[in-house]
mmCIF file of C-alpha atoms in Angstrom:
data_model
loop_
_atom_site.group_PDB
_atom_site.id
_atom_site.type_symbol
_atom_site.label_atom_id
_atom_site.label_comp_id
_atom_site.label_asym_id
_atom_site.label_seq_id
_atom_site.Cartn_x
_atom_site.Cartn_y
_atom_site.Cartn_z
ATOM 1 C CA MET A 9 113.783 -102.510 57.846
ATOM 2 C CA LEU A 10 113.868 -103.594 61.489
ATOM 3 C CA SER A 11 110.666 -104.072 63.445
ATOM 4 C CA ASP A 12 110.114 -102.151 66.688
ATOM 5 C CA ASP A 13 110.972 -105.255 68.731
ATOM 6 C CA GLU A 14 114.143 -105.871 66.718
ATOM 7 C CA SER A 15 115.193 -102.236 67.101
ATOM 8 C CA LYS A 16 114.562 -102.401 70.846
ATOM 9 C CA LEU A 17 116.597 -105.610 71.165
ATOM 10 C CA LEU A 18 119.441 -104.118 69.139
ATOM 11 C CA MET A 19 119.501 -101.040 71.361
ATOM 12 C CA GLU A 20 119.497 -103.172 74.515
ATOM 13 C CA LYS A 21 122.482 -105.135 73.177
ATOM 14 C CA TYR A 22 124.293 -101.907 72.342
ATOM 15 C CA ILE A 23 123.696 -100.445 75.814
ATOM 16 C CA LYS A 24 124.870 -103.681 77.452
ATOM 17 C CA SER A 25 127.982 -103.723 75.270
ATOM 18 C CA MET A 26 128.785 -100.127 76.242
ATOM 19 C CA ALA A 27 128.306 -100.921 79.949
ATOM 20 C CA ASP A 28 130.521 -104.023 79.696
ATOM 21 C CA ASN A 29 133.219 -102.010 77.936
ATOM 22 C CA ALA A 30 133.075 -99.293 80.617
ATOM 23 C CA ARG A 31 133.460 -101.876 83.408
ATOM 24 C CA SER A 32 136.413 -103.422 81.591
ATOM 25 C CA LYS A 33 138.121 -100.039 81.134
ATOM 26 C CA LEU A 34 137.682 -99.200 84.815
ATOM 27 C CA GLU A 35 138.989 -102.614 85.879
ATOM 28 C CA LYS A 36 142.125 -102.127 83.768
ATOM 29 C CA SER A 37 142.583 -98.655 85.276
ATOM 30 C CA LYS A 38 142.611 -99.720 88.936
ATOM 31 C CA LYS A 39 146.153 -98.507 89.629
ATOM 32 C CA LEU A 40 145.470 -95.218 87.856
ATOM 33 C CA ILE A 41 142.320 -94.714 89.932
ATOM 34 C CA GLU A 42 144.119 -95.571 93.171
ATOM 35 C CA HIS A 43 146.870 -93.076 92.370
ATOM 36 C CA PHE A 44 144.463 -90.269 91.550
ATOM 37 C CA THR A 45 142.449 -91.008 94.692
ATOM 38 C CA GLN A 46 145.610 -90.229 96.672
ATOM 39 C CA VAL A 47 146.250 -87.075 94.623
ATOM 40 C CA ALA A 48 142.719 -85.861 95.303
ATOM 41 C CA ALA A 49 142.991 -86.676 99.018
ATOM 42 C CA SER A 50 146.175 -84.609 99.266
ATOM 43 C CA ASN A 51 144.082 -81.697 97.974
ATOM 44 C CA GLY A 52 141.306 -82.265 100.500
ATOM 45 C CA VAL A 53 138.945 -84.219 98.220
ATOM 46 C CA MET A 54 137.931 -87.707 99.338
ATOM 47 C CA LEU A 55 136.818 -89.984 96.491
ATOM 48 C CA ASP A 56 135.397 -93.499 96.427
ATOM 49 C CA LEU A 57 135.053 -95.852 93.453
ATOM 50 C CA ASP A 58 131.644 -94.417 92.563
ATOM 51 C CA ALA A 59 133.373 -91.141 91.702
ATOM 52 C CA PHE A 60 135.047 -92.747 88.673
ATOM 53 C CA SER A 61 133.510 -93.573 85.326
ATOM 54 C CA TYR A 62 134.557 -94.377 81.797
ATOM 55 C CA ILE A 63 133.081 -92.149 79.099
ATOM 56 C CA GLN A 64 133.834 -93.244 75.547
ATOM 57 C CA THR A 65 134.172 -89.697 74.227
ATOM 58 C CA ILE A 66 136.482 -88.583 77.057
ATOM 59 C CA GLY A 67 138.221 -91.386 78.951
ATOM 60 C CA ILE A 68 138.504 -92.184 82.670
ATOM 61 C CA VAL A 69 136.730 -89.375 84.504
ATOM 62 C CA ALA A 70 136.715 -88.453 88.197
ATOM 63 C CA THR A 71 133.671 -86.527 89.414
ATOM 64 C CA ALA A 72 133.034 -84.605 92.637
ATOM 65 C CA PRO A 73 131.531 -81.193 93.447
ATOM 66 C CA GLY A 74 134.147 -78.501 92.798
ATOM 67 C CA LEU A 75 136.849 -81.103 92.093
ATOM 68 C CA ALA A 76 138.630 -79.177 89.317
ATOM 69 C CA ASN A 77 138.608 -75.932 91.292
ATOM 70 C CA LYS A 78 140.153 -77.604 94.331
ATOM 71 C CA LEU A 79 142.873 -79.299 92.302
ATOM 72 C CA LEU A 80 143.672 -76.181 90.315
ATOM 73 C CA ASN A 81 143.715 -73.874 93.336
ATOM 74 C CA ILE A 82 143.324 -70.789 91.159
ATOM 75 C CA THR A 83 140.654 -68.261 92.016
ATOM 76 C CA PRO A 84 138.311 -67.432 89.133
ATOM 77 C CA SER A 85 136.998 -63.944 88.524
ATOM 78 C CA GLU A 86 134.479 -62.969 91.201
ATOM 79 C CA ARG A 87 132.427 -61.122 88.614
ATOM 80 C CA ASP A 88 131.867 -63.809 85.980
ATOM 81 C CA GLY A 89 133.493 -67.013 87.278
ATOM 82 C CA LEU A 90 135.877 -67.290 84.318
ATOM 83 C CA PHE A 91 139.518 -68.333 84.547
ATOM 84 C CA ALA A 92 142.343 -66.504 82.793
ATOM 85 C CA TYR A 93 143.513 -68.934 80.110
ATOM 86 C CA SER A 94 147.159 -67.909 80.545
ATOM 87 C CA GLU A 95 147.022 -68.458 84.308
ATOM 88 C CA ILE A 96 145.788 -72.036 83.913
ATOM 89 C CA ALA A 97 148.286 -72.633 81.100
ATOM 90 C CA GLN A 98 151.193 -71.769 83.402
ATOM 91 C CA ARG A 99 150.154 -74.640 85.678
ATOM 92 C CA LEU A 100 148.702 -77.075 83.149
ATOM 93 C CA PRO A 101 149.994 -76.491 79.608
ATOM 94 C CA PRO A 102 147.318 -76.786 76.908
ATOM 95 C CA ASN A 103 147.991 -79.052 73.943
ATOM 96 C CA ARG A 104 147.265 -77.466 70.558
ATOM 97 C CA PHE A 105 146.519 -80.917 69.156
ATOM 98 C CA LEU A 106 144.215 -81.943 72.006
ATOM 99 C CA GLU A 107 141.669 -79.164 72.161
ATOM 100 C CA GLY A 108 139.573 -78.622 75.251
ATOM 101 C CA TYR A 109 142.183 -79.902 77.715
ATOM 102 C CA PHE A 110 144.832 -78.461 80.012
ATOM 103 C CA VAL A 111 147.345 -81.246 80.640
ATOM 104 C CA GLY A 112 148.880 -81.868 84.041
ATOM 105 C CA LYS A 113 150.988 -84.658 85.509
ATOM 106 C CA ASP A 114 148.115 -86.474 87.216
ATOM 107 C CA TYR A 115 144.976 -85.185 85.507
ATOM 108 C CA MET A 116 143.615 -83.175 82.606
ATOM 109 C CA LEU A 117 141.398 -80.160 83.150
ATOM 110 C CA MET A 118 138.519 -79.846 80.668
ATOM 111 C CA ALA A 119 136.607 -76.967 79.116
ATOM 112 C CA HIS A 120 133.012 -76.417 80.257
ATOM 113 C CA PRO A 121 130.439 -79.048 79.131
ATOM 114 C CA CYS A 122 128.503 -76.372 77.213
ATOM 115 C CA TYR A 123 131.102 -76.778 74.450
ATOM 116 C CA ARG A 124 130.093 -80.396 73.907
ATOM 117 C CA ARG A 125 127.538 -81.540 71.352
ATOM 118 C CA CYS A 126 124.015 -80.552 72.407
ATOM 119 C CA MET A 127 125.696 -79.182 75.565
ATOM 120 C CA HIS A 128 125.651 -82.750 76.936
ATOM 121 C CA PRO A 129 128.446 -83.693 79.398
ATOM 122 C CA MET A 130 128.825 -87.191 77.909
ATOM 123 C CA ALA A 131 129.256 -85.975 74.331
ATOM 124 C CA ASN A 132 132.366 -85.062 72.375
ATOM 125 C CA TRP A 133 133.365 -81.465 71.648
ATOM 126 C CA ALA A 134 131.099 -79.760 69.154
ATOM 127 C CA PRO A 135 133.048 -78.547 66.130
ATOM 128 C CA ARG A 136 134.973 -76.283 66.248
ATOM 129 C CA PHE A 137 134.818 -73.497 68.818
ATOM 130 C CA VAL A 138 137.062 -75.158 71.408
ATOM 131 C CA ASP A 139 139.680 -76.008 68.782
ATOM 132 C CA LEU A 140 139.616 -72.415 67.507
ATOM 133 C CA PHE A 141 139.791 -70.937 71.017
ATOM 134 C CA TRP A 142 142.695 -73.196 72.053
ATOM 135 C CA ARG A 143 144.708 -72.254 68.955
ATOM 136 C CA PHE A 144 143.873 -68.548 68.978
ATOM 137 C CA ASP A 145 146.848 -66.501 70.107
ATOM 138 C CA SER A 146 147.173 -62.733 69.898
ATOM 139 C CA PRO A 147 149.433 -60.444 71.947
ATOM 140 C CA ASN A 148 146.651 -57.851 72.011
ATOM 141 C CA ILE A 149 143.979 -60.103 73.504
ATOM 142 C CA LYS A 150 143.525 -61.761 76.884
ATOM 143 C CA LYS A 151 141.492 -64.983 76.905
ATOM 144 C CA PHE A 152 139.181 -66.205 79.670
ATOM 145 C CA ILE A 153 137.422 -69.581 79.743
ATOM 146 C CA ALA A 154 134.929 -71.557 81.837
ATOM 147 C CA ILE A 155 136.054 -75.018 82.923
ATOM 148 C CA ASP A 156 134.304 -78.251 83.836
ATOM 149 C CA GLU A 157 134.369 -77.542 87.563
ATOM 150 C CA ASP A 158 133.222 -80.942 88.827
ATOM 151 C CA ARG A 159 135.112 -83.333 86.539
ATOM 152 C CA VAL A 160 138.667 -84.076 85.405
ATOM 153 C CA ARG A 161 140.075 -86.703 83.072
ATOM 154 C CA ILE A 162 142.707 -88.863 84.783
ATOM 155 C CA ASN A 163 144.181 -90.847 81.876
ATOM 156 C CA VAL A 164 146.893 -88.359 80.922
ATOM 157 C CA ASP A 165 147.692 -89.248 77.319
ATOM 158 C CA ARG A 166 146.974 -88.041 73.799
ATOM 159 C CA SER A 167 144.014 -90.316 73.157
ATOM 160 C CA ALA A 168 141.020 -88.501 71.685
ATOM 161 C CA TYR A 169 137.619 -89.429 70.293
ATOM 162 C CA ARG A 170 137.501 -88.125 66.714
ATOM 163 C CA GLU A 171 134.366 -87.425 64.714
ATOM 164 C CA LYS A 172 134.582 -86.590 61.031
ATOM 165 C CA ASP A 173 131.940 -83.905 60.665
ATOM 166 C CA THR A 174 132.947 -80.275 60.940
ATOM 167 C CA TRP A 175 131.520 -76.796 60.498
ATOM 168 C CA TYR A 176 132.847 -73.834 58.578
ATOM 169 C CA GLY A 177 132.571 -70.136 59.261
ATOM 170 C CA ALA A 178 130.896 -67.633 56.966
ATOM 171 C CA PRO A 179 132.512 -64.927 54.824
ATOM 172 C CA PHE A 180 131.605 -61.400 55.929
ATOM 173 C CA ASN A 181 132.802 -58.142 54.448
ATOM 174 C CA GLU A 182 130.329 -55.595 55.768
ATOM 175 C CA ASP A 183 131.473 -52.399 57.467
ATOM 176 C CA ILE A 184 130.386 -52.791 61.112
ATOM 177 C CA GLY A 185 129.873 -49.049 61.413
ATOM 178 C CA LYS A 186 127.287 -49.118 58.620
ATOM 179 C CA ILE A 187 125.150 -51.906 60.067
ATOM 180 C CA LYS A 188 121.729 -50.564 60.990
ATOM 181 C CA ASN A 189 120.794 -50.627 64.655
ATOM 182 C CA GLY A 190 117.790 -52.726 65.618
ATOM 183 C CA THR A 191 116.672 -56.316 66.052
ATOM 184 C CA ILE A 192 116.570 -59.239 63.637
ATOM 185 C CA LYS A 193 114.881 -62.613 64.140
ATOM 186 C CA LEU A 194 115.941 -65.523 61.940
ATOM 187 C CA ARG A 195 114.012 -68.800 61.844
ATOM 188 C CA PRO A 196 113.958 -71.898 59.658
ATOM 189 C CA SER A 197 111.188 -71.644 57.074
ATOM 190 C CA LEU A 198 107.816 -72.345 58.673
ATOM 191 C CA ASP A 199 106.892 -74.970 56.051
ATOM 192 C CA LEU A 200 109.760 -77.130 57.346
ATOM 193 C CA GLU A 201 108.809 -77.051 61.019
ATOM 194 C CA SER A 202 107.203 -80.491 61.186
ATOM 195 C CA HIS A 203 110.106 -82.273 59.522
ATOM 196 C CA CYS A 204 113.324 -83.812 60.799
ATOM 197 C CA ILE A 205 115.244 -81.265 58.712
ATOM 198 C CA ILE A 206 115.038 -78.896 61.701
ATOM 199 C CA ASN A 207 117.072 -81.378 63.722
ATOM 200 C CA ASP A 208 119.357 -82.665 60.984
ATOM 201 C CA ILE A 209 120.111 -79.485 59.059
ATOM 202 C CA PHE A 210 119.255 -76.609 61.397
ATOM 203 C CA ALA A 211 120.982 -78.095 64.460
ATOM 204 C CA GLN A 212 117.731 -78.175 66.444
ATOM 205 C CA THR A 213 117.489 -74.384 66.286
ATOM 206 C CA TYR A 214 114.163 -72.659 66.848
ATOM 207 C CA CYS A 215 115.441 -69.147 66.126
ATOM 208 C CA LEU A 216 118.422 -66.809 66.194
ATOM 209 C CA ASP A 217 117.842 -63.325 67.628
ATOM 210 C CA ILE A 218 120.291 -60.515 66.864
ATOM 211 C CA LYS A 219 120.436 -56.919 68.050
ATOM 212 C CA TRP A 220 122.752 -54.004 67.236
ATOM 213 C CA SER A 221 122.792 -50.778 69.241
ATOM 214 C CA GLU A 222 125.147 -47.806 69.473
ATOM 215 C CA ALA A 223 126.260 -45.265 72.079
ATOM 216 C CA ASN A 224 129.392 -43.142 72.580
ATOM 217 C CA GLN A 225 131.250 -44.522 69.546
ATOM 218 C CA ILE A 226 130.690 -48.115 70.713
ATOM 219 C CA LYS A 227 128.502 -50.411 68.634
ATOM 220 C CA THR A 228 127.108 -53.308 70.668
ATOM 221 C CA PHE A 229 126.202 -56.725 69.249
ATOM 222 C CA GLN A 230 123.983 -59.297 70.960
ATOM 223 C CA ALA A 231 122.856 -62.687 69.675
ATOM 224 C CA LEU A 232 120.742 -65.404 71.289
ATOM 225 C CA GLU A 233 120.379 -68.879 69.794
ATOM 226 C CA ILE A 234 117.215 -70.595 71.057
ATOM 227 C CA LYS A 235 116.956 -74.329 70.469
ATOM 228 C CA THR A 236 113.889 -76.525 69.988
ATOM 229 C CA ARG A 237 112.099 -77.861 73.059
ATOM 230 C CA ASP A 238 113.906 -81.208 73.049
ATOM 231 C CA ILE A 239 117.210 -79.560 74.026
ATOM 232 C CA GLN A 240 117.044 -79.575 77.825
ATOM 233 C CA ILE A 241 119.433 -79.929 80.745
ATOM 234 C CA ILE A 242 118.900 -80.802 84.394
ATOM 235 C CA ALA A 243 120.499 -78.652 87.099
ATOM 236 C CA ASP A 244 119.647 -78.794 90.795
ATOM 237 C CA ASP A 245 116.725 -81.114 89.965
ATOM 238 C CA GLN A 246 115.240 -78.423 87.713
ATOM 239 C CA THR A 247 114.716 -78.730 83.959
ATOM 240 C CA TYR A 248 116.099 -75.833 81.932
ATOM 241 C CA PHE A 249 116.112 -74.907 78.267
ATOM 242 C CA PRO A 250 119.649 -73.660 77.475
ATOM 243 C CA ALA A 251 120.306 -70.898 74.942
ATOM 244 C CA ARG A 252 123.688 -69.709 73.699
ATOM 245 C CA TYR A 253 124.273 -65.959 74.015
ATOM 246 C CA LEU A 254 126.953 -63.703 72.506
ATOM 247 C CA HIS A 255 127.813 -60.099 73.329
ATOM 248 C CA ALA A 256 130.442 -57.893 71.689
ATOM 249 C CA GLU A 257 131.500 -54.238 71.736
ATOM 250 C CA PHE A 258 132.932 -52.698 68.553
ATOM 251 C CA ASP A 259 134.990 -49.531 68.887
ATOM 252 C CA LEU A 260 134.116 -47.358 65.890
ATOM 253 C CA SER A 261 137.208 -45.203 66.436
ATOM 254 C CA THR A 262 139.682 -48.103 66.142
ATOM 255 C CA GLY A 263 137.814 -50.502 63.861
ATOM 256 C CA TYR A 264 138.234 -53.418 66.295
ATOM 257 C CA PHE A 265 136.082 -55.247 68.803
ATOM 258 C CA ARG A 266 137.323 -54.276 72.260
ATOM 259 C CA HIS A 267 135.334 -56.962 74.112
ATOM 260 C CA PHE A 268 133.649 -60.253 73.190
ATOM 261 C CA ASP A 269 132.013 -62.789 75.489
ATOM 262 C CA GLY A 270 129.699 -65.770 75.401
ATOM 263 C CA ALA A 271 127.296 -67.264 77.911
ATOM 264 C CA ILE A 272 124.632 -69.905 78.326
ATOM 265 C CA GLN A 273 121.240 -68.634 79.449
ATOM 266 C CA PHE A 274 118.977 -71.074 81.264
ATOM 267 C CA PHE A 275 115.225 -70.648 80.813
ATOM 268 C CA THR A 276 112.501 -72.404 82.743
ATOM 269 C CA GLU A 277 109.756 -73.818 80.523
ATOM 270 C CA GLU A 278 107.548 -70.783 81.129
ATOM 271 C CA GLU A 279 110.400 -68.378 80.338
ATOM 272 C CA TYR A 280 111.391 -70.396 77.278
ATOM 273 C CA LEU A 281 107.912 -70.356 75.765
ATOM 274 C CA ARG A 282 107.636 -66.625 76.393
ATOM 275 C CA ARG A 283 111.078 -65.698 75.091
ATOM 276 C CA ARG A 284 111.336 -67.774 71.915
ATOM 277 C CA ASN A 285 108.658 -65.767 70.118
ATOM 278 C CA SER A 286 109.891 -62.423 71.456
ATOM 279 C CA ASP A 287 113.107 -60.515 70.734
ATOM 280 C CA PHE A 288 115.758 -58.435 72.504
ATOM 281 C CA ASN A 289 113.298 -55.599 73.045
ATOM 282 C CA ILE A 290 111.600 -57.673 75.726
ATOM 283 C CA THR A 291 113.087 -57.129 79.187
ATOM 284 C CA PHE A 292 113.363 -59.605 82.026
ATOM 285 C CA LYS A 293 113.706 -57.024 84.773
ATOM 286 C CA ASN A 294 110.146 -56.145 85.738
ATOM 287 C CA HIS A 295 107.363 -57.967 87.524
ATOM 288 C CA GLU A 296 106.062 -59.482 84.275
ATOM 289 C CA HIS A 297 109.323 -60.994 83.094
ATOM 290 C CA ILE A 298 111.935 -63.076 84.865
ATOM 291 C CA LYS A 299 115.607 -62.567 84.074
ATOM 292 C CA ALA A 300 117.061 -65.834 82.807
ATOM 293 C CA ARG A 301 119.853 -67.470 84.769
ATOM 294 C CA SER A 302 123.172 -67.140 82.994
ATOM 295 C CA LYS A 303 126.627 -68.747 83.018
ATOM 296 C CA LYS A 304 129.419 -66.916 81.211
ATOM 297 C CA VAL A 305 131.651 -69.393 79.375
ATOM 298 C CA PHE A 306 134.319 -67.330 77.598
ATOM 299 C CA LYS A 307 135.635 -63.799 77.236
ATOM 300 C CA LEU A 308 138.128 -62.016 74.981
ATOM 301 C CA ASN A 309 139.411 -58.573 75.943
ATOM 302 C CA GLY A 310 141.655 -56.513 73.683
ATOM 303 C CA SER A 311 141.634 -55.710 69.964
ATOM 304 C CA LEU A 312 139.795 -58.417 68.011
ATOM 305 C CA ASN A 313 139.502 -58.052 64.241
ATOM 306 C CA VAL A 314 136.214 -58.561 62.418
ATOM 307 C CA ASP A 315 137.278 -61.783 60.656
ATOM 308 C CA SER A 316 138.160 -63.490 63.946
ATOM 309 C CA TRP A 317 134.926 -62.255 65.525
ATOM 310 C CA VAL A 318 132.839 -63.732 62.694
ATOM 311 C CA GLU A 319 134.680 -67.046 62.925
ATOM 312 C CA PHE A 320 134.145 -67.283 66.684
ATOM 313 C CA CYS A 321 130.449 -66.408 66.266
ATOM 314 C CA CYS A 322 129.916 -69.111 63.653
ATOM 315 C CA HIS A 323 131.636 -71.785 65.706
ATOM 316 C CA PHE A 324 129.999 -70.847 69.007
ATOM 317 C CA PHE A 325 126.640 -71.385 67.279
ATOM 318 C CA THR A 326 127.885 -74.719 65.935
ATOM 319 C CA ALA A 327 126.321 -76.021 62.713
ATOM 320 C CA ASN A 328 123.567 -73.392 62.766
ATOM 321 C CA PRO A 329 122.831 -72.297 59.161
ATOM 322 C CA LEU A 330 120.949 -69.268 60.484
ATOM 323 C CA THR A 331 124.290 -67.796 61.559
ATOM 324 C CA PHE A 332 125.619 -68.343 58.051
ATOM 325 C CA GLU A 333 122.458 -66.770 56.641
ATOM 326 C CA TYR A 334 122.897 -63.676 58.806
ATOM 327 C CA PHE A 335 126.489 -63.060 57.751
ATOM 328 C CA THR A 336 126.067 -63.897 54.038
ATOM 329 C CA GLY A 337 122.371 -63.412 53.257
ATOM 330 C CA ALA A 338 121.887 -67.064 52.268
ATOM 331 C CA TYR A 339 122.046 -70.600 53.660
ATOM 332 C CA PRO A 340 125.112 -72.740 52.952
ATOM 333 C CA GLU A 341 124.714 -74.538 49.620
ATOM 334 C CA TYR A 342 124.155 -77.957 51.193
ATOM 335 C CA VAL A 343 121.236 -76.576 53.236
ATOM 336 C CA THR A 344 119.665 -74.902 50.197
ATOM 337 C CA ASP A 345 119.893 -78.174 48.250
ATOM 338 C CA THR A 346 118.381 -80.222 51.078
ATOM 339 C CA VAL A 347 115.532 -77.764 51.638
ATOM 340 C CA ALA A 348 114.715 -77.818 47.911
ATOM 341 C CA LYS A 349 114.553 -81.628 47.913
ATOM 342 C CA VAL A 350 112.283 -81.691 50.969
ATOM 343 C CA ARG A 351 109.938 -79.121 49.456
ATOM 344 C CA ALA A 352 109.824 -81.069 46.177
ATOM 345 C CA ARG A 353 108.628 -84.147 48.069
ATOM 346 C CA LEU A 354 105.914 -82.099 49.777
ATOM 347 C CA LEU A 355 104.399 -80.809 46.519
#
C-alpha cells in the first residue's frame, strides 16, 4: 500500500502528464484552432488562444459566453430555454453512434453539461440518458433539449471517450391510474450512511422524493433526486447543490403521458439543508422558503408510453438504485449483495 507521500507524488506525476498531453494536443491542432477562430469571428465571436483547451473526455474545445448560441443562430424557447431537437438536427445532423453531439462542418454542438458524470463539464456522458434521448424517435412526440451554450467541440470526427460501465432501467408493470396519490421519500438505509457504499453504490444520493397528484383526468408525477453534500457546482461565483428533477403528466383517458420534462434545481447551502429532509409538501413560495433556481434540460411533448417513461426516468437518475427500488420494490441484485456484505462486516 502506498504511503501518503507516495500517493501525493503519484498524483502530481499524473496531473503533470495530463497537462503535458493537453499542451501537445493543442500544439498539433494549431491549424484547426486557427480555422475555427476565423469561423467564430465571422459569427461575431472573437477568440484568443486562451479560449481553447483539450479535454480528454471530449476533445479540442472552444469556450466563450454564449458561443454555441451565436454559432447556431436558432432562438430557443422563451419560456424554458430549450431547443427543438428537430430544428437543430436540420442544421447539424446528430449521429446515432456519437451520442450527445450535433455534427456540423466546422464544429460539434454538445448536450448540456448536466448530462455528464456528476454534472461536471470535464466528465464524460453519464450512462445512458443522452444515448437513449438521441436514439429515441417517435412520430407522436416532439423532443426538446438543452445544449452546452458556452462550449463547442472543434475536432469534427468520430472519436469518443468510451467507459465500460453502464446502467439499466427497471421493469414496471403497474397501472398508472391505480397509483395512490401522495408523497414518498426513499433513502439509503441509515446504517450505511457513514460508509463509502453511499458513494460507490448509491451514486452519492441522499434521497429520492416522489409525488403523485391528480386533477381533471390528469395524473401528475414529480421526482427530485437530492445528492450528498459533496456534489456541488460553481455558478456566478456562488456554490450550489444541484438536484435532478422530473415532471410528467399522464392522461388517464388515453393511457399515455402527454408531457414529460426534466430540470436541474440549484439550491444554496441553506436551501439544500432545509429541503433534503423535507418533501414535496413543502413550498418555496412564501417568506419562509426560497424557490430554488431551476434550469430545464429536456422536454417531450406528445404520446409517450409507460415503458419509455420508466426507461427515461431510470437513466436521468443515472445509477441510482433508489429509482430501481421505487419501480420494482427492491434494489438491483448487485446492490442487495453489496449491502449484505457490508452489514456482515459491521456485525
